[in-house]
Coordinates of C-alpha atoms in Angstrom, one line a residue:
M26 CA 0.3 0.0 0.4
W27 CA 2.6 2.5 0.8
A28 CA 4.6 1.5 -2.7
L29 CA 1.7 1.9 -4.6
C30 CA 0.8 5.7 -2.9
C31 CA 4.0 6.9 -3.5
Y32 CA 4.3 5.8 -6.9
S33 CA 0.6 5.9 -8.1
Y34 CA -2.0 7.3 -5.7
V35 CA -0.6 10.1 -4.8
P36 CA 0.8 11.7 -8.1
G37 CA -2.8 11.0 -9.9
L38 CA -4.5 12.3 -7.6
A39 CA -2.5 15.3 -7.4
R40 CA -2.3 15.9 -11.3
R41 CA -6.1 15.1 -11.3
L42 CA -7.0 17.7 -8.5
A43 CA -4.9 20.6 -9.9
F44 CA -6.3 19.9 -13.1
W45 CA -9.9 20.2 -11.9
N46 CA -8.8 23.4 -10.6
L47 CA -6.9 25.2 -13.4
P48 CA -9.7 27.2 -15.3
E49 CA -12.0 28.2 -12.0
Q50 CA -11.2 28.1 -8.6
L51 CA -13.3 25.1 -7.2
D52 CA -12.9 25.9 -3.5
K53 CA -13.4 29.7 -3.9
G54 CA -13.3 31.6 -0.2
M55 CA -11.2 28.8 1.5
P56 CA -7.8 29.7 2.3
G57 CA -5.8 30.0 -1.2
G58 CA -2.2 29.6 0.4
V59 CA -3.2 26.0 1.8
F60 CA -4.0 22.8 1.4
W61 CA -7.4 22.7 3.9
F62 CA -8.3 19.5 2.7
L63 CA -5.2 18.0 3.7
P64 CA -3.1 17.7 7.1
R65 CA -0.9 20.3 8.2
V66 CA 1.8 21.4 10.0
T67 CA 1.4 24.7 11.2
D68 CA 3.8 26.4 14.7
G69 CA 5.2 22.9 14.9
L70 CA 1.6 21.9 15.6
L71 CA -1.2 19.2 13.2
E72 CA -4.5 20.8 12.3
L73 CA -6.9 17.9 10.9
P74 CA -8.9 19.3 7.5
V75 CA -12.0 19.3 9.8
Q76 CA -10.3 21.5 12.7
T77 CA -9.5 23.3 9.3
V78 CA -12.9 24.4 8.3
T79 CA -14.2 24.5 11.4
N80 CA -11.6 27.7 12.1
W81 CA -12.2 28.9 8.4
L82 CA -16.2 28.5 9.5
L83 CA -15.6 30.7 13.3
D84 CA -13.7 33.1 11.5
L85 CA -16.1 34.3 9.1
L86 CA -18.4 34.7 11.7
G87 CA -16.4 36.4 14.3
K88 CA -15.9 33.7 17.1
E89 CA -12.6 32.7 18.3
S90 CA -14.6 30.0 20.3
I91 CA -17.6 26.9 19.5
D92 CA -20.2 28.9 22.0
A93 CA -24.2 27.9 23.0
N94 CA -25.6 30.8 20.6
L95 CA -23.7 28.9 17.7
A96 CA -25.2 25.7 18.9
K97 CA -28.3 26.9 19.7
A98 CA -28.6 28.2 15.6
L99 CA -27.5 25.2 14.1
G100 CA -30.1 21.9 13.3
N101 CA -33.3 21.0 11.0
E102 CA -36.5 20.8 13.3
T103 CA -35.5 17.4 14.2
V104 CA -31.8 18.1 15.5
K105 CA -34.1 21.7 18.0
A106 CA -37.1 19.3 18.5
G107 CA -34.7 16.2 19.6
A108 CA -31.4 17.6 20.6
K109 CA -30.1 19.5 23.6
E110 CA -27.9 22.8 23.5
D111 CA -25.5 21.0 24.8
S112 CA -25.1 17.8 23.1
V113 CA -24.5 20.0 19.8
L114 CA -22.3 22.4 21.3
K115 CA -20.3 19.2 22.5
T116 CA -19.9 17.8 19.2
L117 CA -18.6 21.2 17.4
R118 CA -15.9 21.0 20.0
A119 CA -15.3 17.4 19.6
W120 CA -15.0 18.4 15.3
R121 CA -12.4 21.2 16.8
E122 CA -10.4 18.8 18.9
G123 CA -9.9 16.0 16.1
Q124 CA -12.5 13.8 16.2
N125 CA -14.0 13.3 12.8
P126 CA -17.9 14.6 12.0
R127 CA -20.8 11.6 10.9
T128 CA -22.2 12.5 7.3
V129 CA -25.6 12.6 8.7
T130 CA -24.3 15.0 11.2
I131 CA -23.0 17.3 8.5
K132 CA -26.1 17.0 7.0
E133 CA -28.7 18.2 9.6
Y134 CA -26.6 20.9 11.6
F135 CA -26.3 23.0 8.1
A136 CA -29.8 22.3 6.7
D137 CA -30.7 24.8 4.2
G138 CA -33.3 26.3 7.0
V139 CA -30.4 27.5 8.9
S140 CA -29.6 31.5 9.5
L141 CA -26.2 32.2 10.9
C142 CA -24.3 35.9 11.3
F143 CA -21.4 36.3 9.4
E144 CA -19.6 39.3 11.0
G145 CA -16.8 38.0 10.2
A146 CA -16.9 38.5 6.7
F147 CA -16.2 40.9 4.1
K148 CA -20.1 43.0 3.4
P149 CA -19.1 45.7 0.7
V150 CA -21.2 48.5 -0.1
S151 CA -20.1 49.0 -3.4
T152 CA -20.3 46.3 -6.1
D153 CA -17.3 48.5 -8.3
V154 CA -14.4 46.6 -7.7
E155 CA -12.2 48.5 -9.7
S156 CA -14.0 52.0 -7.6
E157 CA -12.0 53.6 -5.3
M158 CA -14.8 53.4 -2.9
A159 CA -14.6 49.4 -3.3
L160 CA -10.7 49.7 -2.8
S161 CA -11.3 51.6 0.6
E162 CA -14.0 49.2 1.9
A163 CA -11.2 46.7 1.6
L164 CA -8.2 48.5 3.0
Q165 CA -10.9 49.1 6.5
F166 CA -11.5 45.4 6.2
V167 CA -7.7 43.9 6.4
A168 CA -7.1 47.4 8.5
G169 CA -9.6 46.0 11.1
R170 CA -8.6 42.3 11.2
G171 CA -5.3 43.6 12.0
M172 CA -3.8 41.7 8.5
D173 CA -0.3 42.5 6.9
G174 CA 0.9 41.1 3.1
K175 CA 2.3 38.1 5.0
S176 CA -0.7 37.1 7.0
L177 CA -2.5 37.9 3.6
H178 CA -0.6 35.7 1.4
G179 CA -1.7 33.1 3.7
Q180 CA -5.4 34.2 2.8
I181 CA -5.5 35.2 -0.8
P182 CA -3.8 34.4 -3.6
M183 CA -1.0 37.7 -4.2
T184 CA 2.5 37.9 -3.7
E185 CA 3.6 39.1 -0.8
H186 CA 5.3 42.6 -1.9
V187 CA 1.5 43.5 -4.3
L188 CA 0.0 42.9 -1.1
D189 CA 2.7 45.5 0.5
K190 CA 2.5 47.8 -2.3
V191 CA -1.4 47.5 -2.7
L192 CA -1.4 47.5 1.6
K193 CA 0.4 50.8 1.2
G194 CA -1.9 52.5 -1.3
S195 CA 0.9 52.5 -4.2
G196 CA -0.9 49.4 -6.2
T197 CA -1.8 49.4 -10.0
P198 CA -4.9 50.1 -11.0
E199 CA -4.9 46.2 -12.1
E200 CA -3.7 44.7 -9.1
N201 CA -5.8 47.1 -6.7
R202 CA -8.9 45.7 -9.0
R203 CA -7.5 42.1 -8.2
F204 CA -7.0 42.3 -4.7
V205 CA -10.7 43.6 -4.3
D206 CA -11.7 40.7 -6.3
L207 CA -10.2 38.0 -4.3
L208 CA -10.8 39.5 -0.8
R209 CA -14.2 39.6 -2.1
D210 CA -14.4 35.4 -2.9
R211 CA -11.8 34.2 0.0
Y212 CA -14.0 36.9 2.9
Q213 CA -17.9 36.0 1.2
A214 CA -20.3 34.7 3.7
P215 CA -21.4 31.0 2.5
S216 CA -24.3 29.5 2.0
M217 CA -25.2 26.1 3.9
R218 CA -24.6 24.1 1.0
T219 CA -20.7 25.7 0.4
I220 CA -20.3 25.2 4.6
R221 CA -22.1 21.5 3.9
Q222 CA -19.7 20.5 0.8
R223 CA -16.8 21.5 2.6
L224 CA -17.3 19.6 5.8
L225 CA -17.9 17.1 3.9
V226 CA -14.5 16.8 1.8
A227 CA -12.6 17.2 5.2
R228 CA -14.5 14.7 7.5
M229 CA -13.7 11.8 3.9
T230 CA -9.9 12.9 3.6
Q231 CA -9.6 13.3 7.2
G232 CA -11.0 9.6 7.3
A233 CA -8.8 8.7 5.0
Y234 CA -5.7 10.5 6.2
V235 CA -6.4 7.7 9.8
D236 CA -7.1 4.9 8.0
L237 CA -4.3 5.1 6.1
L238 CA -1.8 6.4 9.2
E239 CA -3.2 3.3 11.4
L240 CA -2.3 0.0 8.6
L241 CA 1.4 2.2 8.0
C242 CA 1.8 3.3 11.1
P243 CA 0.0 1.5 13.5
G244 CA 0.7 3.0 17.3
V245 CA 1.8 7.0 15.9
S246 CA -0.6 9.2 16.7
K247 CA -3.3 11.5 14.5
F248 CA -0.7 14.8 15.4
E249 CA 2.6 13.5 15.2
T250 CA 4.5 16.1 13.1
D251 CA 7.7 13.9 12.4
L252 CA 7.8 12.9 9.1
M253 CA 10.0 10.2 9.5
H254 CA 7.5 8.6 12.1
N255 CA 3.9 9.8 11.2
K256 CA 5.6 8.6 6.8
V257 CA 1.8 9.3 5.6
L258 CA 3.3 13.0 6.2
Q259 CA 5.8 12.2 3.4
L260 CA 2.4 11.3 0.9
V261 CA 1.0 14.6 2.0
R262 CA 4.3 16.7 1.0
E263 CA 4.4 14.7 -2.4
F264 CA 0.9 15.5 -3.1
E265 CA 1.8 19.3 -2.2
L266 CA 4.4 19.2 -4.9
V267 CA 3.1 17.7 -7.8
Y268 CA -0.4 19.6 -7.4
N269 CA 2.0 23.3 -7.3
L270 CA 4.1 21.9 -10.6
T271 CA 1.3 21.0 -12.5
V272 CA -0.6 25.0 -11.2
D273 CA 2.9 26.8 -12.0
A274 CA 2.9 24.6 -15.4
W275 CA -0.3 25.9 -16.1
K276 CA 0.5 29.5 -15.5
K277 CA 4.3 30.1 -17.1
N278 CA 3.2 28.5 -20.8
D279 CA 0.9 28.7 -23.0
S280 CA 0.8 25.2 -24.9
V281 CA -0.7 22.0 -23.1
L282 CA 3.4 20.7 -24.6
D283 CA 5.3 23.6 -23.3
E284 CA 2.9 23.2 -19.7
E285 CA 4.3 18.9 -20.3
R286 CA 7.8 20.3 -21.4
W287 CA 7.7 22.9 -18.1
F288 CA 6.6 20.1 -15.7
E289 CA 9.4 17.1 -16.4
A290 CA 11.7 20.3 -16.4
H291 CA 11.3 20.6 -13.5
L292 CA 10.0 17.8 -11.2
P293 CA 13.3 16.7 -8.9
P294 CA 15.6 14.7 -11.9
F295 CA 16.6 11.7 -9.4
L296 CA 12.8 11.2 -9.3
K297 CA 11.6 11.3 -12.9
E298 CA 12.8 7.4 -13.6
D299 CA 11.5 6.3 -10.3
L300 CA 8.7 8.0 -7.9
F301 CA 7.1 10.1 -10.5
I302 CA 7.2 7.8 -13.7
S303 CA 3.7 6.9 -13.4
I304 CA 3.2 10.6 -13.9
R305 CA 5.7 11.8 -16.2
P306 CA 4.4 13.5 -19.3
A307 CA 7.4 11.6 -21.9
F308 CA 5.4 8.3 -21.2
R309 CA 1.8 9.5 -21.9
F310 CA 1.8 7.4 -25.2
A311 CA 4.2 5.0 -24.0
F312 CA 1.9 2.9 -21.3
P313 CA 3.4 4.1 -18.2
Y314 CA 1.5 1.7 -16.2
R315 CA 3.3 -0.5 -17.5
R316 CA 7.0 0.8 -16.7
L317 CA 5.7 1.5 -13.0
A318 CA 4.2 -1.8 -13.1
H319 CA 7.6 -3.8 -14.1
V320 CA 9.1 -2.0 -11.4
L321 CA 6.8 -2.0 -7.9
S322 CA 7.2 -5.9 -9.1
R323 CA 11.0 -6.0 -9.1
R324 CA 10.4 -4.2 -5.5
F325 CA 7.6 -6.2 -4.3
A326 CA 9.8 -9.7 -5.5
A327 CA 12.5 -8.5 -2.8
M328 CA 10.5 -8.2 -0.1
T329 CA 9.0 -10.5 2.6
G330 CA 6.9 -8.4 4.3
D331 CA 9.4 -7.3 7.2
E332 CA 10.9 -4.0 5.6
P333 CA 10.3 -1.0 6.6
L334 CA 8.9 1.6 4.9
D335 CA 11.0 3.8 2.7
D336 CA 11.3 7.1 3.0
L337 CA 10.2 9.4 -0.2
P338 CA 13.7 11.6 -0.7
L339 CA 11.6 14.7 -1.2
P340 CA 13.3 18.4 -1.4
G341 CA 13.0 19.2 2.1
M342 CA 12.8 16.3 3.4
P343 CA 15.2 15.6 6.7
D344 CA 19.0 14.1 6.1
L345 CA 18.1 14.5 2.2
H346 CA 21.5 13.6 0.9
I347 CA 21.2 10.5 2.3
R348 CA 18.4 9.3 1.6
L349 CA 19.2 10.2 -2.8
K350 CA 22.4 8.6 -2.1
N351 CA 20.6 6.1 -0.7
H352 CA 17.9 6.1 -4.1
V353 CA 20.2 6.0 -6.2
E354 CA 22.3 3.6 -5.8
R355 CA 19.1 1.6 -5.6
I356 CA 18.4 2.8 -9.4
R357 CA 21.8 2.2 -10.6
D358 CA 22.1 -1.3 -8.7
E359 CA 18.9 -2.3 -10.9
R360 CA 20.1 -1.2 -13.4
T361 CA 23.4 -2.7 -13.3
E362 CA 20.7 -5.7 -13.0
D363 CA 19.3 -5.0 -16.3
Q364 CA 22.1 -5.8 -17.7
R365 CA 23.1 -8.9 -16.1
I366 CA 19.6 -10.5 -17.2
E367 CA 19.8 -9.3 -21.2
D368 CA 23.9 -11.4 -20.6
L369 CA 22.2 -14.4 -19.0
I370 CA 19.2 -14.8 -21.7
S371 CA 22.8 -14.7 -24.2
Q372 CA 24.7 -17.1 -22.7
V373 CA 21.8 -19.6 -21.7
K374 CA 21.2 -19.7 -25.8
R375 CA 24.6 -19.8 -26.3
V376 CA 26.4 -22.0 -24.3
S377 CA 25.5 -24.1 -21.6
P378 CA 22.5 -23.5 -20.0
W379 CA 23.3 -25.3 -16.2
R380 CA 26.8 -23.8 -16.6
A381 CA 25.3 -20.4 -16.8
L382 CA 22.5 -20.5 -14.5
Q383 CA 25.5 -21.5 -11.9
K384 CA 27.2 -17.9 -12.0
E385 CA 24.5 -16.3 -11.5
S386 CA 22.4 -16.0 -7.5
C387 CA 20.3 -13.2 -8.0
I388 CA 16.5 -14.0 -7.8
W389 CA 15.5 -11.5 -9.5
V390 CA 17.7 -11.5 -12.0
V391 CA 17.4 -15.2 -12.8
S392 CA 13.0 -15.1 -12.4
Q393 CA 13.5 -12.8 -15.4
V394 CA 14.7 -15.2 -17.3
A395 CA 12.6 -17.6 -16.7
H396 CA 10.0 -15.5 -18.5
E397 CA 11.9 -14.9 -21.1
E398 CA 9.7 -16.4 -24.4
T399 CA 12.9 -17.1 -26.6
I400 CA 15.2 -19.5 -24.7
S401 CA 14.4 -23.3 -25.6
P402 CA 12.4 -25.9 -22.7
K403 CA 14.8 -27.6 -21.8
A404 CA 16.7 -24.2 -20.8
R405 CA 13.3 -22.8 -18.8
L406 CA 13.3 -26.3 -17.1
L407 CA 17.1 -25.5 -15.9
V408 CA 15.7 -21.6 -15.1
I409 CA 13.2 -22.9 -12.8
D410 CA 15.3 -25.0 -10.8
R411 CA 18.1 -22.7 -10.8
L412 CA 15.5 -20.1 -9.3
R413 CA 13.9 -22.9 -6.5
H414 CA 17.3 -23.3 -5.4
L415 CA 18.1 -20.0 -4.5
S416 CA 15.0 -19.1 -3.1
S417 CA 15.4 -18.7 0.7
H418 CA 12.3 -17.5 1.4
P419 CA 8.8 -19.2 1.1
M420 CA 7.2 -16.3 -1.1
H421 CA 9.9 -16.7 -3.9
A422 CA 9.8 -20.5 -3.4
L423 CA 6.5 -21.3 -3.9
A424 CA 6.8 -18.3 -7.0
A425 CA 9.1 -21.4 -8.4
T426 CA 7.0 -23.5 -8.0
C427 CA 3.7 -22.0 -9.9
L428 CA 6.9 -21.1 -12.9
K429 CA 7.1 -24.8 -13.2
L430 CA 3.0 -26.0 -12.3
H431 CA 2.4 -23.2 -15.3
H432 CA 5.5 -24.7 -17.6
L433 CA 3.9 -28.8 -16.7
L434 CA 0.2 -27.9 -17.2
D435 CA 0.2 -25.0 -19.9
T436 CA 2.6 -25.3 -22.1
A437 CA 2.5 -28.2 -24.8
D438 CA 6.4 -28.8 -23.9
G439 CA 5.7 -29.6 -20.0
R440 CA 3.5 -32.4 -21.5
K441 CA 5.7 -33.8 -22.8
D442 CA 8.4 -34.5 -19.6
P443 CA 7.9 -37.9 -18.4
D444 CA 5.5 -37.9 -15.4
V445 CA 3.7 -35.3 -16.1
Q446 CA 0.9 -36.3 -12.9
G447 CA 2.7 -37.6 -10.4
Q448 CA 5.5 -33.6 -11.3
V449 CA 2.5 -31.6 -11.2
Q450 CA 0.7 -33.3 -7.6
A451 CA 4.2 -33.5 -5.9
L452 CA 4.4 -29.4 -7.0
L453 CA 0.9 -29.1 -5.7
D454 CA 1.9 -30.6 -1.8
D455 CA 4.8 -28.6 -1.9
A456 CA 3.2 -25.5 -2.6
D457 CA 0.0 -26.7 0.2
D458 CA 3.1 -26.8 3.0
L459 CA 4.5 -23.3 1.7
Q460 CA 1.5 -21.3 1.1
V461 CA 2.4 -17.9 2.9
S462 CA -0.1 -15.6 1.5
A463 CA -3.5 -15.5 0.7
G464 CA -2.2 -14.4 -2.8
W465 CA -1.4 -17.6 -3.6
N466 CA -4.8 -19.1 -3.4
A467 CA -6.0 -17.9 -7.2
P468 CA -2.9 -19.5 -8.5
L469 CA -2.5 -22.3 -7.4
L470 CA -6.3 -23.6 -7.2
N471 CA -6.4 -23.1 -10.7
F472 CA -3.4 -25.4 -10.7
R473 CA -5.2 -27.7 -8.6
A474 CA -8.4 -27.3 -10.8
K475 CA -6.4 -28.2 -14.2
H476 CA -4.8 -31.2 -12.9
L477 CA -8.6 -32.7 -12.1
L478 CA -9.4 -31.9 -15.3
A479 CA -6.6 -33.9 -16.8
Q480 CA -7.6 -36.6 -15.2
N481 CA -11.0 -36.8 -16.2
L482 CA -12.3 -35.2 -12.9
V483 CA -14.4 -33.2 -14.6
D484 CA -17.2 -32.2 -11.4
Q485 CA -14.1 -31.7 -8.5
A486 CA -12.6 -29.5 -11.6
L487 CA -15.5 -26.8 -11.8
A488 CA -16.0 -26.7 -8.4
Y489 CA -11.8 -25.8 -7.8
F490 CA -12.1 -23.9 -10.9
R491 CA -14.8 -21.2 -9.2
R492 CA -13.2 -21.5 -5.9
A493 CA -10.2 -20.2 -7.7
L494 CA -12.2 -17.2 -9.7
N495 CA -13.9 -16.0 -6.4
A496 CA -10.2 -16.0 -4.6
C497 CA -8.9 -13.5 -7.6
S498 CA -11.5 -11.3 -5.0
E499 CA -9.1 -11.2 -2.1
Q500 CA -6.0 -9.8 -4.7
N501 CA -5.7 -8.0 -7.7
H502 CA -4.7 -10.8 -9.8
G503 CA -5.0 -9.0 -13.1
Q504 CA -5.4 -11.2 -16.6
L505 CA -6.0 -14.5 -14.5
R506 CA -9.1 -13.3 -13.8
G507 CA -10.0 -13.8 -16.9
E508 CA -8.2 -16.8 -17.9
I509 CA -9.8 -18.4 -14.9
A510 CA -13.3 -17.6 -16.0
R511 CA -13.3 -18.4 -19.7
D512 CA -11.4 -22.0 -18.6
L513 CA -14.6 -22.3 -15.5
L514 CA -17.5 -21.3 -18.5
A515 CA -15.7 -23.3 -21.2
T516 CA -15.9 -27.0 -18.8
D517 CA -18.9 -25.5 -17.4
V518 CA -21.0 -25.4 -20.1
V519 CA -19.6 -28.8 -21.7
K520 CA -20.1 -30.2 -18.7
N521 CA -23.7 -28.4 -18.3
G522 CA -25.0 -27.1 -21.3
F523 CA -25.9 -22.9 -21.8
I524 CA -27.0 -21.8 -17.8
P525 CA -27.3 -18.4 -18.6
G526 CA -28.6 -17.5 -14.8
N527 CA -25.0 -19.6 -13.6
Q528 CA -22.6 -18.7 -16.0
E529 CA -23.5 -14.8 -16.7
K530 CA -20.9 -14.2 -14.3
Y531 CA -18.2 -15.7 -16.2
F532 CA -19.1 -14.2 -19.8
R533 CA -18.6 -10.7 -17.8
N534 CA -14.8 -11.5 -15.7
M535 CA -13.5 -12.7 -19.7
L536 CA -15.3 -9.1 -21.3
A537 CA -13.7 -7.1 -18.4
Y538 CA -10.2 -9.2 -18.5
G539 CA -9.3 -9.2 -22.6
M540 CA -10.0 -13.0 -23.1
F541 CA -12.5 -12.2 -26.3
E542 CA -10.2 -11.4 -29.5
M543 CA -13.5 -11.1 -31.2
D544 CA -17.0 -9.2 -30.2
F545 CA -19.1 -11.2 -28.3
G546 CA -21.5 -8.8 -27.7
R547 CA -24.4 -11.5 -26.1
L548 CA -23.8 -14.3 -23.2
E549 CA -25.3 -16.5 -26.6
D550 CA -23.1 -16.0 -28.9
T551 CA -20.2 -17.8 -26.2
P552 CA -21.6 -21.7 -25.9
G553 CA -20.4 -22.6 -29.7
W554 CA -17.0 -20.7 -29.1
A555 CA -16.9 -22.5 -25.7
E556 CA -17.2 -26.1 -26.5
D557 CA -14.2 -25.5 -29.4
Y558 CA -12.1 -24.3 -27.0
F559 CA -12.3 -26.8 -24.4
W560 CA -12.3 -29.6 -26.7
E561 CA -9.5 -28.2 -28.9
D562 CA -6.6 -26.3 -26.1
L563 CA -8.1 -26.7 -22.4
Y564 CA -8.3 -30.5 -22.2
R565 CA -4.9 -32.5 -22.1
P566 CA -5.6 -35.6 -19.7
Y567 CA -2.3 -37.0 -18.6
R568 CA -0.7 -40.1 -20.4
G569 CA -2.3 -43.4 -19.3
V570 CA -6.4 -41.7 -18.6
P571 CA -8.2 -42.7 -21.2
A572 CA -9.3 -39.4 -23.3
L573 CA -13.0 -38.8 -23.9
P574 CA -14.7 -38.7 -26.9
P575 CA -14.4 -35.3 -29.0
R576 CA -17.7 -33.8 -27.9
H577 CA -18.5 -35.5 -25.4
R578 CA -21.7 -34.5 -22.8
F579 CA -20.8 -35.7 -19.2

């Protein structure tokens, strides 16, 4: 989850939200210099999103704290009839102390009929933002709040230098007009609908933050400000970096192509090929998710589950030079491994595969050679055996076992091996002893189904195919889910005939995971195809098992 957040979810979400916000600010009225919907550290204290929104509301109400008058004004008729004011007051104060609200409570307390007095809002008399009166009213409002250019910079999107000019009376007409316009947006009295929206968004992101912190850093307080302990704050910093770069690229360029070039040029150079690979514009038409999948698969393959979470080498992080050094060394090692993979593939093809494999002791390198389609079946078996020999952890041994099961059950060359049935049974028994994670359930159940089908045990095979498909819901198995659904549909049609109510689930999984080369618009189009596939491709009985007659009905 940490890797997926760092490499995919957070940078992708930052780009998407920034794009949404480019044409027009979607959250007018909120402070322009902060990410109000994210946890943030100010003056050494962490403020949660609901706290930020609650403080924003109190500021517009002209209140420093939640009092009985506010509690009395809130609520729809149901709340006013049933809830006591001290209960509402207690709930609001709990929000300000960091408790996450209930959705229904937000909607009840800030119903459309509620009327609040916004003493802290800017209520100009003049409607012409370019008039001297409008500027005078704006300056009086700022002076009454005791704000200067520095404090205003955190509220409206103007530079501190320009704000100082405007406040001193030396701003240009355009700067004055923009100042008045932004001040009206920021300090306008919000509707109940707007307040509900802001609180609901804050509740959503705060809940996600708390849940993610509990998952990634169990036992760490949600108010922890140390990025080394509260690692979710590292994700917040990553979000802010990507979001701000996206907005700056839009502001400083006139075309989409120039924006993308600027954005990529300003990404930290040491992270372009790694942390930000999924959002690099240069990969926009080159399937970046495939590049990212390769990067993450490599990292995951080396994990045993006991490693600490990596710290992100982002600008401003503590001990950044040490993190950068480790980061660069890892990338250098991976590129060295890539070259070793190419060299080993070449040697396996040209010289003795066994001798070449004995010189390589890196599990990742050997595993990548095992997936190489251009090597001979004999060499592939030697590679798989070498991989199993190198496996010091049950997870790696199980991966090697699955590779060999795939060779024996899914390839024509594997079926030529002597005593295939005995080898498969031994490997499945071995896998039962090795199993260390529910993530292996689907492929192993699938192999067992094929093993039973090859013995003409069709009913049992069907049961295992169904279990394998259900197991795909426990983890993400990609295309395997479609392949299992395909084999299940074919076996079920041959065994039980066409039963749409039972088989629609299999058909939909096949569609979702790209199992049809031609367009099957309806489930009713599949029975003939399913029978052909079963007899021509799926059904391969073991040696010594009498083959069923073609088109046989069980």
